[in-house]
PDB file of C-alpha atoms in Angstrom:
ATOM      1  CA  UNK A   1       0.000   0.000   0.000  1.00 78.00           C
ATOM      2  CA  UNK A   2       2.401   2.721   1.203  1.00 88.00           C
ATOM      3  CA  UNK A   3       6.161   2.293   0.947  1.00 95.00           C
ATOM      4  CA  UNK A   4       7.037   5.630   2.506  1.00 97.00           C
ATOM      5  CA  UNK A   5       4.980   8.094   4.542  1.00 98.00           C
ATOM      6  CA  UNK A   6       5.983  11.691   5.190  1.00 98.00           C
ATOM      7  CA  UNK A   7       5.250  12.864   8.717  1.00 98.00           C
ATOM      8  CA  UNK A   8       5.630  16.584   9.354  1.00 98.00           C
ATOM      9  CA  UNK A   9       5.869  17.605  12.992  1.00 98.00           C
ATOM     10  CA  UNK A  10       6.079  20.769  15.040  1.00 95.00           C
ATOM     11  CA  UNK A  11       6.258  18.992  18.380  1.00 95.00           C
ATOM     12  CA  UNK A  12       2.654  19.743  19.330  1.00 96.00           C
ATOM     13  CA  UNK A  13       0.076  17.319  20.752  1.00 97.00           C
ATOM     14  CA  UNK A  14      -1.851  17.373  17.469  1.00 98.00           C
ATOM     15  CA  UNK A  15       1.301  16.626  15.491  1.00 97.00           C
ATOM     16  CA  UNK A  16       1.974  13.667  17.779  1.00 97.00           C
ATOM     17  CA  UNK A  17      -1.535  12.342  17.128  1.00 98.00           C
ATOM     18  CA  UNK A  18      -1.030  12.711  13.375  1.00 97.00           C
ATOM     19  CA  UNK A  19       2.379  11.042  13.632  1.00 98.00           C
ATOM     20  CA  UNK A  20       0.835   8.087  15.429  1.00 98.00           C
ATOM     21  CA  UNK A  21      -1.658   7.693  12.584  1.00 97.00           C
ATOM     22  CA  UNK A  22       1.127   7.874   9.987  1.00 97.00           C
ATOM     23  CA  UNK A  23       3.181   5.314  11.884  1.00 98.00           C
ATOM     24  CA  UNK A  24       0.163   3.006  12.138  1.00 97.00           C
ATOM     25  CA  UNK A  25      -0.346   3.246   8.361  1.00 97.00           C
ATOM     26  CA  UNK A  26       3.329   2.517   7.756  1.00 98.00           C
ATOM     27  CA  UNK A  27       3.184  -0.514  10.035  1.00 97.00           C
ATOM     28  CA  UNK A  28       0.084  -1.881   8.285  1.00 97.00           C
ATOM     29  CA  UNK A  29       1.732  -1.548   4.886  1.00 96.00           C
ATOM     30  CA  UNK A  30       5.259  -2.588   5.948  1.00 97.00           C
ATOM     31  CA  UNK A  31       6.466   0.871   4.974  1.00 97.00           C
ATOM     32  CA  UNK A  32       8.756   3.387   6.601  1.00 97.00           C
ATOM     33  CA  UNK A  33       8.341   7.004   7.641  1.00 98.00           C
ATOM     34  CA  UNK A  34      10.248  10.184   6.910  1.00 98.00           C
ATOM     35  CA  UNK A  35       9.891  12.592   9.823  1.00 98.00           C
ATOM     36  CA  UNK A  36      10.339  16.274   8.916  1.00 98.00           C
ATOM     37  CA  UNK A  37      10.498  19.501  10.927  1.00 98.00           C
ATOM     38  CA  UNK A  38      10.807  22.826   9.108  1.00 96.00           C
ATOM     39  CA  UNK A  39      12.563  25.546  11.102  1.00 94.00           C
ATOM     40  CA  UNK A  40      10.844  28.568   9.563  1.00 89.00           C
ATOM     41  CA  UNK A  41      13.178  31.308  10.763  1.00 84.00           C
ATOM     42  CA  UNK A  42      11.690  34.028   8.569  1.00 79.00           C
ATOM     43  CA  UNK A  43       8.173  33.376   9.857  1.00 79.00           C
ATOM     44  CA  UNK A  44       9.376  33.444  13.451  1.00 77.00           C
ATOM     45  CA  UNK A  45      11.175  36.767  12.974  1.00 73.00           C
ATOM     46  CA  UNK A  46       8.376  38.442  11.026  1.00 72.00           C
ATOM     47  CA  UNK A  47       5.632  37.307  13.407  1.00 69.00           C
ATOM     48  CA  UNK A  48       7.563  39.005  16.216  1.00 63.00           C
ATOM     49  CA  UNK A  49       7.629  42.255  14.204  1.00 63.00           C
ATOM     50  CA  UNK A  50      11.411  42.244  14.025  1.00 63.00           C
ATOM     51  CA  UNK A  51      11.898  42.809  10.307  1.00 61.00           C
ATOM     52  CA  UNK A  52      12.659  46.240   8.895  1.00 56.00           C
ATOM     53  CA  UNK A  53      11.139  48.787   9.014  1.00 50.00           C
ATOM     54  CA  UNK A  54       9.598  47.608  12.287  1.00 49.00           C
ATOM     55  CA  UNK A  55      12.793  47.482  14.310  1.00 58.00           C
ATOM     56  CA  UNK A  56      15.224  45.140  12.629  1.00 66.00           C
ATOM     57  CA  UNK A  57      17.182  42.345  14.253  1.00 72.00           C
ATOM     58  CA  UNK A  58      20.874  41.711  14.716  1.00 74.00           C
ATOM     59  CA  UNK A  59      22.643  38.870  12.903  1.00 76.00           C
ATOM     60  CA  UNK A  60      23.522  37.341  16.282  1.00 82.00           C
ATOM     61  CA  UNK A  61      19.880  37.252  17.275  1.00 80.00           C
ATOM     62  CA  UNK A  62      19.007  35.552  13.986  1.00 81.00           C
ATOM     63  CA  UNK A  63      21.624  32.893  14.722  1.00 87.00           C
ATOM     64  CA  UNK A  64      20.158  32.381  18.207  1.00 89.00           C
ATOM     65  CA  UNK A  65      16.632  32.022  16.808  1.00 87.00           C
ATOM     66  CA  UNK A  66      17.853  29.575  14.163  1.00 90.00           C
ATOM     67  CA  UNK A  67      19.690  27.482  16.753  1.00 94.00           C
ATOM     68  CA  UNK A  68      16.620  27.423  18.988  1.00 93.00           C
ATOM     69  CA  UNK A  69      14.364  26.321  16.133  1.00 94.00           C
ATOM     70  CA  UNK A  70      16.825  23.636  15.040  1.00 96.00           C
ATOM     71  CA  UNK A  71      17.000  22.322  18.625  1.00 97.00           C
ATOM     72  CA  UNK A  72      13.197  22.230  18.764  1.00 96.00           C
ATOM     73  CA  UNK A  73      13.213  20.319  15.486  1.00 97.00           C
ATOM     74  CA  UNK A  74      15.681  17.766  16.783  1.00 98.00           C
ATOM     75  CA  UNK A  75      13.556  17.221  19.881  1.00 98.00           C
ATOM     76  CA  UNK A  76      10.302  16.943  17.914  1.00 98.00           C
ATOM     77  CA  UNK A  77      11.684  14.522  15.323  1.00 98.00           C
ATOM     78  CA  UNK A  78      13.393  12.388  17.968  1.00 98.00           C
ATOM     79  CA  UNK A  79      10.070  12.033  19.775  1.00 98.00           C
ATOM     80  CA  UNK A  80       8.337  10.785  16.625  1.00 98.00           C
ATOM     81  CA  UNK A  81      11.295   8.538  15.825  1.00 98.00           C
ATOM     82  CA  UNK A  82      10.844   6.964  19.261  1.00 98.00           C
ATOM     83  CA  UNK A  83       7.179   6.299  18.524  1.00 98.00           C
ATOM     84  CA  UNK A  84       8.154   4.662  15.245  1.00 98.00           C
ATOM     85  CA  UNK A  85      10.763   2.450  16.916  1.00 98.00           C
ATOM     86  CA  UNK A  86       8.242   1.375  19.562  1.00 98.00           C
ATOM     87  CA  UNK A  87       5.942   0.290  16.734  1.00 98.00           C
ATOM     88  CA  UNK A  88       8.689  -1.494  14.823  1.00 98.00           C
ATOM     89  CA  UNK A  89       8.577   0.983  11.938  1.00 98.00           C
ATOM     90  CA  UNK A  90      11.752   2.128  10.198  1.00 98.00           C
ATOM     91  CA  UNK A  91      12.231   5.876  10.097  1.00 98.00           C
ATOM     92  CA  UNK A  92      14.442   8.712   8.925  1.00 98.00           C
ATOM     93  CA  UNK A  93      14.542  12.215  10.406  1.00 98.00           C
ATOM     94  CA  UNK A  94      15.123  15.541   8.661  1.00 98.00           C
ATOM     95  CA  UNK A  95      15.307  19.007  10.201  1.00 97.00           C
ATOM     96  CA  UNK A  96      15.504  21.810   7.656  1.00 94.00           C
TER      97      UNK A  96
END
């Protein structure tokens, strides 16, 4: 049925529920899952009103935000990877 299922996560409760469904489908079809987290730095900065002309942001602060988002992505994808392992489903993780 499905050889590979893409599971996008943001670390939320709803994402975990969706991941569980994706993992269940992969298990039923003997497939594997690709777990993805997108660290949307631009969205994070703009939603805080930090882009010019609204105040700007220093390059160091951008690096800090990026590092924080990447860490959150690692945590979120590792959690889903753990769920997949518990279910006996092969998985790959990607944080971009």
